[in-house]
Amino acid sequence: MVVELRMFLANFAAMKKGLVLEGGAMRGMYTCGIMDVMMEAGIVPDGIVGVSAGAAFGCNYKSGQAGRALRYNLRFAGDRRYSGVWSLLTTGDYYNAKFAYHIVPTQYDIFDAEAFASSPIEFTLVCTDVLTGKPVYHQCTEADYDCLEWIRASSSLPLVARIVNVGGYKLLDGGISDSVPLQYFQNLGYGKNVVILTRPEGYVKGPSSITHLVRIMYRRYPNLVNAVAHRHEMYNAQLEYVAQEEAAGRAFVFRPNPPLEIGHVCDDCDVLQRTYDQGRQHALSRLDALIHFIHN
């Protein structure tokens, strides 16, 4: 009995704690509010896995920069150098590849590359290989040029972003192939996970309205087209799995309630701020329960 107890305690001590971040473009401001409260409370997960906006904003957790994602999005909301139709028409990317992913973090709102590299948190992001339609998981250890390109790839939505070539892959948005990578993280040994979703409880995704356009624009990539066409099935199954793991006590899940008013894109600073504040308020209201989940 004593030996079994020791084995249990050893396994529990070795159980890694993870943070799983869904995407959702500007709905990710809700995620930022929650993450900032967690950082301020001194919560340090062993690893983070982010998809799309979850990767673009989640990297600030590893660098310890609470407030940064909100700050630069408020600063550059409506700035055509950062995002918008002008950027899409002139560069092929709604979110400007050079300005948003390389100039902002190195010149305007500095991303702390040194803190990122020295942090013990493992940071993984998810992209979709356009040739196979399958997810590609990449762990970023240093915030160098390639890391920023991987983050851009994870956030590059079909039709409004160019395919990103990095690491020998042709990549687009990770949410196409693995929207909520809880099971992936569990397979890596993350036994207790905080999951931040950007859709409310009861949400059911329907078939994509852009599948026809994707089929035309990406006809050279049939596996990508197939992944987009069936994404809703994958996503709904993942939400069911998250709920099961929550009920079993292996996942602590945040869902926006009420549903977020913000869309995929937004240059209204008031809406951005309210979405962020909604995340903060939700995290603060559940902070004691969250800390109990992590440490017990």
mmCIF file of C-alpha atoms in Angstrom:
data_model
loop_
_atom_site.group_PDB
_atom_site.id
_atom_site.type_symbol
_atom_site.label_atom_id
_atom_site.label_comp_id
_atom_site.label_asym_id
_atom_site.label_seq_id
_atom_site.Cartn_x
_atom_site.Cartn_y
_atom_site.Cartn_z
ATOM 1 C CA MET A 1 0.000 0.000 0.000
ATOM 2 C CA VAL A 2 2.841 2.364 0.896
ATOM 3 C CA VAL A 3 4.623 1.537 -2.369
ATOM 4 C CA GLU A 4 1.438 2.184 -4.366
ATOM 5 C CA LEU A 5 0.940 5.535 -2.618
ATOM 6 C CA ARG A 6 4.516 6.560 -3.363
ATOM 7 C CA MET A 7 4.076 5.609 -7.010
ATOM 8 C CA PHE A 8 0.855 7.633 -7.173
ATOM 9 C CA LEU A 9 2.497 10.687 -5.612
ATOM 10 C CA ALA A 10 5.503 10.376 -7.937
ATOM 11 C CA ASN A 11 3.255 10.156 -10.988
ATOM 12 C CA PHE A 12 1.198 13.104 -9.769
ATOM 13 C CA ALA A 13 4.316 15.206 -9.206
ATOM 14 C CA ALA A 14 5.501 14.352 -12.714
ATOM 15 C CA MET A 15 2.140 15.222 -14.265
ATOM 16 C CA LYS A 16 2.670 18.251 -16.426
ATOM 17 C CA LYS A 17 0.267 21.184 -16.368
ATOM 18 C CA GLY A 18 -0.695 22.639 -19.731
ATOM 19 C CA LEU A 19 -2.479 25.651 -21.170
ATOM 20 C CA VAL A 20 -4.439 25.004 -24.373
ATOM 21 C CA LEU A 21 -5.430 28.063 -26.412
ATOM 22 C CA GLU A 22 -8.025 27.995 -29.155
ATOM 23 C CA GLY A 23 -7.823 30.558 -31.969
ATOM 24 C CA GLY A 24 -10.571 32.830 -33.224
ATOM 25 C CA ALA A 25 -8.691 35.900 -34.485
ATOM 26 C CA MET A 26 -9.816 38.955 -32.488
ATOM 27 C CA ARG A 27 -11.957 36.770 -30.228
ATOM 28 C CA GLY A 28 -8.541 36.045 -28.769
ATOM 29 C CA MET A 29 -8.776 39.293 -26.833
ATOM 30 C CA TYR A 30 -10.958 37.302 -24.430
ATOM 31 C CA THR A 31 -8.119 34.797 -24.111
ATOM 32 C CA CYS A 32 -5.661 37.625 -23.432
ATOM 33 C CA GLY A 33 -7.735 38.866 -20.513
ATOM 34 C CA ILE A 34 -7.699 35.413 -18.916
ATOM 35 C CA MET A 35 -3.994 34.878 -19.539
ATOM 36 C CA ASP A 36 -3.069 38.222 -18.027
ATOM 37 C CA VAL A 37 -4.926 37.383 -14.818
ATOM 38 C CA MET A 38 -3.173 34.017 -14.708
ATOM 39 C CA MET A 39 0.233 35.670 -15.175
ATOM 40 C CA GLU A 40 -0.521 38.267 -12.490
ATOM 41 C CA ALA A 41 -1.494 35.419 -10.140
ATOM 42 C CA GLY A 42 1.888 33.769 -10.694
ATOM 43 C CA ILE A 43 0.514 30.711 -12.479
ATOM 44 C CA VAL A 44 3.289 29.109 -14.534
ATOM 45 C CA PRO A 45 2.195 26.171 -16.702
ATOM 46 C CA ASP A 46 4.753 23.616 -17.837
ATOM 47 C CA GLY A 47 3.665 24.101 -21.420
ATOM 48 C CA ILE A 48 1.416 26.091 -23.727
ATOM 49 C CA VAL A 49 -0.046 24.999 -27.039
ATOM 50 C CA GLY A 50 -1.637 27.725 -29.143
ATOM 51 C CA VAL A 51 -3.585 27.695 -32.364
ATOM 52 C CA SER A 52 -3.802 30.736 -34.650
ATOM 53 C CA ALA A 53 -4.565 33.739 -32.418
ATOM 54 C CA GLY A 54 -3.892 31.436 -29.483
ATOM 55 C CA ALA A 55 -0.313 31.184 -30.738
ATOM 56 C CA ALA A 56 0.032 34.862 -31.686
ATOM 57 C CA PHE A 57 -1.139 36.013 -28.264
ATOM 58 C CA GLY A 58 -0.059 33.026 -26.184
ATOM 59 C CA CYS A 59 3.634 33.591 -26.888
ATOM 60 C CA ASN A 60 3.405 36.600 -24.539
ATOM 61 C CA TYR A 61 2.764 34.203 -21.666
ATOM 62 C CA LYS A 62 6.138 32.542 -22.167
ATOM 63 C CA SER A 63 7.838 35.945 -22.354
ATOM 64 C CA GLY A 64 5.937 37.127 -19.258
ATOM 65 C CA GLN A 65 4.478 40.204 -20.949
ATOM 66 C CA ALA A 66 1.009 40.645 -19.499
ATOM 67 C CA GLY A 67 -0.951 43.359 -21.280
ATOM 68 C CA ARG A 68 1.198 43.420 -24.404
ATOM 69 C CA ALA A 69 -1.278 41.812 -26.823
ATOM 70 C CA LEU A 70 -4.055 44.200 -25.834
ATOM 71 C CA ARG A 71 -1.701 47.169 -25.954
ATOM 72 C CA TYR A 72 -0.437 46.747 -29.516
ATOM 73 C CA ASN A 73 -3.851 45.780 -30.873
ATOM 74 C CA LEU A 74 -5.352 48.951 -29.421
ATOM 75 C CA ARG A 75 -2.461 51.008 -30.720
ATOM 76 C CA PHE A 76 -2.668 49.726 -34.285
ATOM 77 C CA ALA A 77 -6.432 49.183 -34.614
ATOM 78 C CA GLY A 78 -7.420 50.769 -37.911
ATOM 79 C CA ASP A 79 -3.793 51.304 -38.988
ATOM 80 C CA ARG A 80 -3.606 50.076 -42.576
ATOM 81 C CA ARG A 81 0.055 49.163 -42.104
ATOM 82 C CA TYR A 82 -1.102 46.586 -39.548
ATOM 83 C CA SER A 83 -4.252 45.075 -41.044
ATOM 84 C CA GLY A 84 -7.210 45.661 -43.292
ATOM 85 C CA VAL A 85 -8.416 45.513 -46.867
ATOM 86 C CA TRP A 86 -5.588 47.765 -48.050
ATOM 87 C CA SER A 87 -3.028 45.304 -46.694
ATOM 88 C CA LEU A 88 -4.918 42.373 -48.221
ATOM 89 C CA LEU A 89 -5.054 43.974 -51.669
ATOM 90 C CA THR A 90 -1.443 45.169 -51.682
ATOM 91 C CA THR A 91 0.302 42.260 -49.939
ATOM 92 C CA GLY A 92 -2.083 39.298 -50.018
ATOM 93 C CA ASP A 93 -2.357 39.275 -46.217
ATOM 94 C CA TYR A 94 -5.134 40.892 -44.192
ATOM 95 C CA TYR A 95 -2.677 41.120 -41.296
ATOM 96 C CA ASN A 96 0.453 42.542 -42.861
ATOM 97 C CA ALA A 97 3.173 39.900 -42.773
ATOM 98 C CA LYS A 98 6.098 42.272 -42.379
ATOM 99 C CA PHE A 99 4.596 45.014 -40.240
ATOM 100 C CA ALA A 100 2.381 42.977 -37.906
ATOM 101 C CA TYR A 101 4.690 40.021 -37.357
ATOM 102 C CA HIS A 102 8.170 41.516 -37.628
ATOM 103 C CA ILE A 103 8.187 45.317 -37.303
ATOM 104 C CA VAL A 104 5.714 45.690 -34.409
ATOM 105 C CA PRO A 105 7.473 43.148 -32.131
ATOM 106 C CA THR A 106 10.957 44.467 -32.878
ATOM 107 C CA GLN A 107 10.398 48.224 -33.147
ATOM 108 C CA TYR A 108 7.086 49.424 -31.677
ATOM 109 C CA ASP A 109 6.028 47.075 -28.861
ATOM 110 C CA ILE A 110 9.152 45.046 -28.212
ATOM 111 C CA PHE A 111 8.701 41.320 -27.728
ATOM 112 C CA ASP A 112 11.064 40.187 -24.955
ATOM 113 C CA ALA A 113 13.035 37.550 -26.851
ATOM 114 C CA GLU A 114 15.466 37.050 -23.975
ATOM 115 C CA ALA A 115 12.698 36.338 -21.472
ATOM 116 C CA PHE A 116 11.004 34.047 -23.996
ATOM 117 C CA ALA A 117 14.181 31.999 -24.474
ATOM 118 C CA SER A 118 14.954 31.753 -20.747
ATOM 119 C CA SER A 119 11.429 30.816 -19.651
ATOM 120 C CA PRO A 120 10.981 27.156 -18.628
ATOM 121 C CA ILE A 121 7.537 27.075 -20.280
ATOM 122 C CA GLU A 122 7.441 24.933 -23.411
ATOM 123 C CA PHE A 123 5.632 26.815 -26.178
ATOM 124 C CA THR A 124 4.113 24.824 -29.036
ATOM 125 C CA LEU A 125 1.988 26.091 -31.894
ATOM 126 C CA VAL A 126 -0.148 24.371 -34.493
ATOM 127 C CA CYS A 127 -0.180 24.950 -38.257
ATOM 128 C CA THR A 128 -1.780 23.085 -41.145
ATOM 129 C CA ASP A 129 0.307 21.544 -43.913
ATOM 130 C CA VAL A 130 -1.486 22.514 -47.139
ATOM 131 C CA LEU A 131 -0.059 19.471 -48.963
ATOM 132 C CA THR A 132 -1.382 16.899 -46.488
ATOM 133 C CA GLY A 133 -4.187 18.783 -44.741
ATOM 134 C CA LYS A 134 -2.713 17.516 -41.458
ATOM 135 C CA PRO A 135 -1.535 19.457 -38.408
ATOM 136 C CA VAL A 136 2.105 20.360 -37.933
ATOM 137 C CA TYR A 137 3.220 20.968 -34.346
ATOM 138 C CA HIS A 138 6.246 23.153 -33.765
ATOM 139 C CA GLN A 139 7.938 24.029 -30.488
ATOM 140 C CA CYS A 140 9.441 27.516 -30.404
ATOM 141 C CA THR A 141 12.415 27.889 -28.073
ATOM 142 C CA GLU A 142 13.772 31.218 -29.322
ATOM 143 C CA ALA A 143 11.869 34.254 -30.585
ATOM 144 C CA ASP A 144 13.906 34.588 -33.764
ATOM 145 C CA TYR A 145 12.741 35.362 -37.298
ATOM 146 C CA ASP A 146 11.694 31.770 -37.985
ATOM 147 C CA CYS A 147 9.661 31.611 -34.768
ATOM 148 C CA LEU A 148 7.738 34.718 -35.807
ATOM 149 C CA GLU A 149 7.129 33.131 -39.211
ATOM 150 C CA TRP A 150 5.792 29.984 -37.531
ATOM 151 C CA ILE A 151 3.428 32.171 -35.493
ATOM 152 C CA ARG A 152 2.342 33.934 -38.684
ATOM 153 C CA ALA A 153 1.732 30.579 -40.356
ATOM 154 C CA SER A 154 -0.415 29.364 -37.464
ATOM 155 C CA SER A 155 -2.540 32.522 -37.833
ATOM 156 C CA SER A 156 -2.805 32.617 -41.645
ATOM 157 C CA LEU A 157 -6.431 32.026 -42.570
ATOM 158 C CA PRO A 158 -7.281 30.706 -46.048
ATOM 159 C CA LEU A 159 -8.268 33.333 -48.630
ATOM 160 C CA VAL A 160 -7.065 36.285 -46.529
ATOM 161 C CA ALA A 161 -3.440 35.241 -46.098
ATOM 162 C CA ARG A 162 -0.723 33.806 -48.261
ATOM 163 C CA ILE A 163 0.690 30.337 -47.710
ATOM 164 C CA VAL A 164 3.729 30.585 -45.423
ATOM 165 C CA ASN A 165 6.896 28.711 -46.288
ATOM 166 C CA VAL A 166 8.860 27.860 -43.163
ATOM 167 C CA GLY A 167 10.627 24.794 -41.816
ATOM 168 C CA GLY A 168 10.336 23.044 -45.152
ATOM 169 C CA TYR A 169 6.531 23.184 -45.039
ATOM 170 C CA LYS A 170 3.799 25.093 -46.846
ATOM 171 C CA LEU A 171 1.515 26.199 -44.035
ATOM 172 C CA LEU A 172 -1.765 27.881 -43.190
ATOM 173 C CA ASP A 173 -3.936 28.344 -40.095
ATOM 174 C CA GLY A 174 -3.643 25.594 -37.485
ATOM 175 C CA GLY A 175 -7.343 25.705 -36.695
ATOM 176 C CA ILE A 176 -8.107 23.981 -39.990
ATOM 177 C CA SER A 177 -6.652 20.686 -38.777
ATOM 178 C CA ASP A 178 -6.503 20.846 -34.947
ATOM 179 C CA SER A 179 -8.585 23.635 -33.468
ATOM 180 C CA VAL A 180 -8.360 22.640 -29.796
ATOM 181 C CA PRO A 181 -5.251 20.454 -29.344
ATOM 182 C CA LEU A 182 -6.087 19.158 -25.875
ATOM 183 C CA GLN A 183 -5.679 15.516 -26.829
ATOM 184 C CA TYR A 184 -2.346 16.260 -28.497
ATOM 185 C CA PHE A 185 -1.049 17.831 -25.297
ATOM 186 C CA GLN A 186 -2.342 14.965 -23.190
ATOM 187 C CA ASN A 187 -0.437 12.555 -25.403
ATOM 188 C CA LEU A 188 2.716 14.524 -24.551
ATOM 189 C CA GLY A 189 2.128 13.938 -20.840
ATOM 190 C CA TYR A 190 0.175 17.062 -19.920
ATOM 191 C CA GLY A 191 -2.282 15.449 -17.527
ATOM 192 C CA LYS A 192 -3.948 18.594 -16.153
ATOM 193 C CA ASN A 193 -4.861 21.293 -18.632
ATOM 194 C CA VAL A 194 -6.467 24.698 -18.604
ATOM 195 C CA VAL A 195 -8.383 25.139 -21.863
ATOM 196 C CA ILE A 196 -9.452 28.573 -23.082
ATOM 197 C CA LEU A 197 -12.176 28.466 -25.733
ATOM 198 C CA THR A 198 -13.518 31.475 -27.600
ATOM 199 C CA ARG A 199 -16.968 30.060 -28.319
ATOM 200 C CA PRO A 200 -19.741 29.807 -25.701
ATOM 201 C CA GLU A 201 -21.050 26.609 -24.173
ATOM 202 C CA GLY A 202 -23.403 24.810 -26.539
ATOM 203 C CA TYR A 203 -21.824 26.242 -29.675
ATOM 204 C CA VAL A 204 -22.017 23.931 -32.695
ATOM 205 C CA LYS A 205 -20.027 24.741 -35.812
ATOM 206 C CA GLY A 206 -21.718 24.270 -39.168
ATOM 207 C CA PRO A 207 -20.110 23.554 -42.541
ATOM 208 C CA SER A 208 -17.826 26.337 -43.729
ATOM 209 C CA SER A 209 -19.382 28.948 -45.974
ATOM 210 C CA ILE A 210 -16.049 29.442 -47.777
ATOM 211 C CA THR A 211 -15.531 25.829 -48.879
ATOM 212 C CA HIS A 212 -16.535 26.611 -52.467
ATOM 213 C CA LEU A 213 -14.035 29.476 -52.699
ATOM 214 C CA VAL A 214 -11.360 27.380 -51.006
ATOM 215 C CA ARG A 215 -11.963 24.632 -53.549
ATOM 216 C CA ILE A 216 -11.337 27.130 -56.357
ATOM 217 C CA MET A 217 -8.426 29.030 -54.837
ATOM 218 C CA TYR A 218 -6.600 25.974 -53.497
ATOM 219 C CA ARG A 219 -7.432 23.449 -56.193
ATOM 220 C CA ARG A 220 -3.760 22.425 -56.216
ATOM 221 C CA TYR A 221 -4.115 21.334 -52.588
ATOM 222 C CA PRO A 222 -7.008 18.833 -52.438
ATOM 223 C CA ASN A 223 -6.088 17.641 -48.945
ATOM 224 C CA LEU A 224 -6.365 21.187 -47.640
ATOM 225 C CA VAL A 225 -9.747 21.596 -49.329
ATOM 226 C CA ASN A 226 -10.917 18.347 -47.719
ATOM 227 C CA ALA A 227 -9.730 19.515 -44.284
ATOM 228 C CA VAL A 228 -11.651 22.790 -44.645
ATOM 229 C CA ALA A 229 -14.778 20.950 -45.818
ATOM 230 C CA HIS A 230 -14.737 18.648 -42.784
ATOM 231 C CA ARG A 231 -13.399 21.066 -40.215
ATOM 232 C CA HIS A 232 -16.763 21.496 -38.511
ATOM 233 C CA GLU A 233 -16.933 17.762 -37.805
ATOM 234 C CA MET A 234 -13.459 17.774 -36.246
ATOM 235 C CA TYR A 235 -14.195 20.898 -34.230
ATOM 236 C CA ASN A 236 -17.500 19.695 -32.810
ATOM 237 C CA ALA A 237 -15.912 16.369 -31.838
ATOM 238 C CA GLN A 238 -13.132 18.271 -30.058
ATOM 239 C CA LEU A 239 -15.622 20.351 -28.103
ATOM 240 C CA GLU A 240 -17.328 17.143 -26.969
ATOM 241 C CA TYR A 241 -13.963 15.738 -25.895
ATOM 242 C CA VAL A 242 -13.123 18.904 -23.950
ATOM 243 C CA ALA A 243 -16.442 18.648 -22.120
ATOM 244 C CA GLN A 244 -15.744 15.000 -21.256
ATOM 245 C CA GLU A 245 -12.302 15.835 -19.878
ATOM 246 C CA GLU A 246 -13.774 18.737 -17.916
ATOM 247 C CA ALA A 247 -16.353 16.426 -16.349
ATOM 248 C CA ALA A 248 -13.598 13.950 -15.484
ATOM 249 C CA GLY A 249 -11.617 16.667 -13.698
ATOM 250 C CA ARG A 250 -8.686 16.601 -16.089
ATOM 251 C CA ALA A 251 -9.438 19.955 -17.738
ATOM 252 C CA PHE A 252 -10.407 23.378 -16.408
ATOM 253 C CA VAL A 253 -12.302 25.138 -19.176
ATOM 254 C CA PHE A 254 -13.020 28.798 -19.838
ATOM 255 C CA ARG A 255 -15.833 29.625 -22.255
ATOM 256 C CA PRO A 256 -17.180 33.137 -22.890
ATOM 257 C CA ASN A 257 -20.542 33.733 -21.258
ATOM 258 C CA PRO A 258 -22.288 35.698 -22.630
ATOM 259 C CA PRO A 259 -21.038 35.051 -26.171
ATOM 260 C CA LEU A 260 -18.436 37.510 -27.392
ATOM 261 C CA GLU A 261 -19.690 40.514 -29.343
ATOM 262 C CA ILE A 262 -16.464 40.746 -31.324
ATOM 263 C CA GLY A 263 -15.919 39.192 -34.743
ATOM 264 C CA HIS A 264 -12.860 37.710 -36.429
ATOM 265 C CA VAL A 265 -11.619 41.196 -37.279
ATOM 266 C CA CYS A 266 -12.177 44.412 -35.349
ATOM 267 C CA ASP A 267 -10.677 47.892 -35.323
ATOM 268 C CA ASP A 268 -13.058 49.295 -32.714
ATOM 269 C CA CYS A 269 -10.935 49.942 -29.629
ATOM 270 C CA ASP A 270 -13.951 49.944 -27.320
ATOM 271 C CA VAL A 271 -14.995 46.478 -28.485
ATOM 272 C CA LEU A 272 -11.435 45.179 -28.201
ATOM 273 C CA GLN A 273 -11.213 46.510 -24.663
ATOM 274 C CA ARG A 274 -14.606 45.109 -23.638
ATOM 275 C CA THR A 275 -13.697 41.680 -24.997
ATOM 276 C CA TYR A 276 -10.426 41.720 -23.062
ATOM 277 C CA ASP A 277 -12.222 42.899 -19.917
ATOM 278 C CA GLN A 278 -14.751 40.086 -20.264
ATOM 279 C CA GLY A 279 -11.890 37.603 -20.173
ATOM 280 C CA ARG A 280 -10.327 39.305 -17.144
ATOM 281 C CA GLN A 281 -13.598 39.353 -15.225
ATOM 282 C CA HIS A 282 -14.251 35.698 -16.004
ATOM 283 C CA ALA A 283 -10.771 34.703 -14.861
ATOM 284 C CA LEU A 284 -10.989 36.732 -11.651
ATOM 285 C CA SER A 285 -14.372 35.231 -10.800
ATOM 286 C CA ARG A 286 -12.939 31.724 -11.090
ATOM 287 C CA LEU A 287 -9.387 32.343 -9.911
ATOM 288 C CA ASP A 288 -9.689 30.453 -6.627
ATOM 289 C CA ALA A 289 -11.156 27.430 -8.385
ATOM 290 C CA LEU A 290 -8.450 27.613 -11.044
ATOM 291 C CA ILE A 291 -5.642 27.695 -8.479
ATOM 292 C CA HIS A 292 -7.255 24.784 -6.629
ATOM 293 C CA PHE A 293 -7.429 22.777 -9.880
ATOM 294 C CA ILE A 294 -3.777 23.411 -10.683
ATOM 295 C CA HIS A 295 -2.335 22.652 -7.254
ATOM 296 C CA ASN A 296 -4.655 19.893 -5.986
#
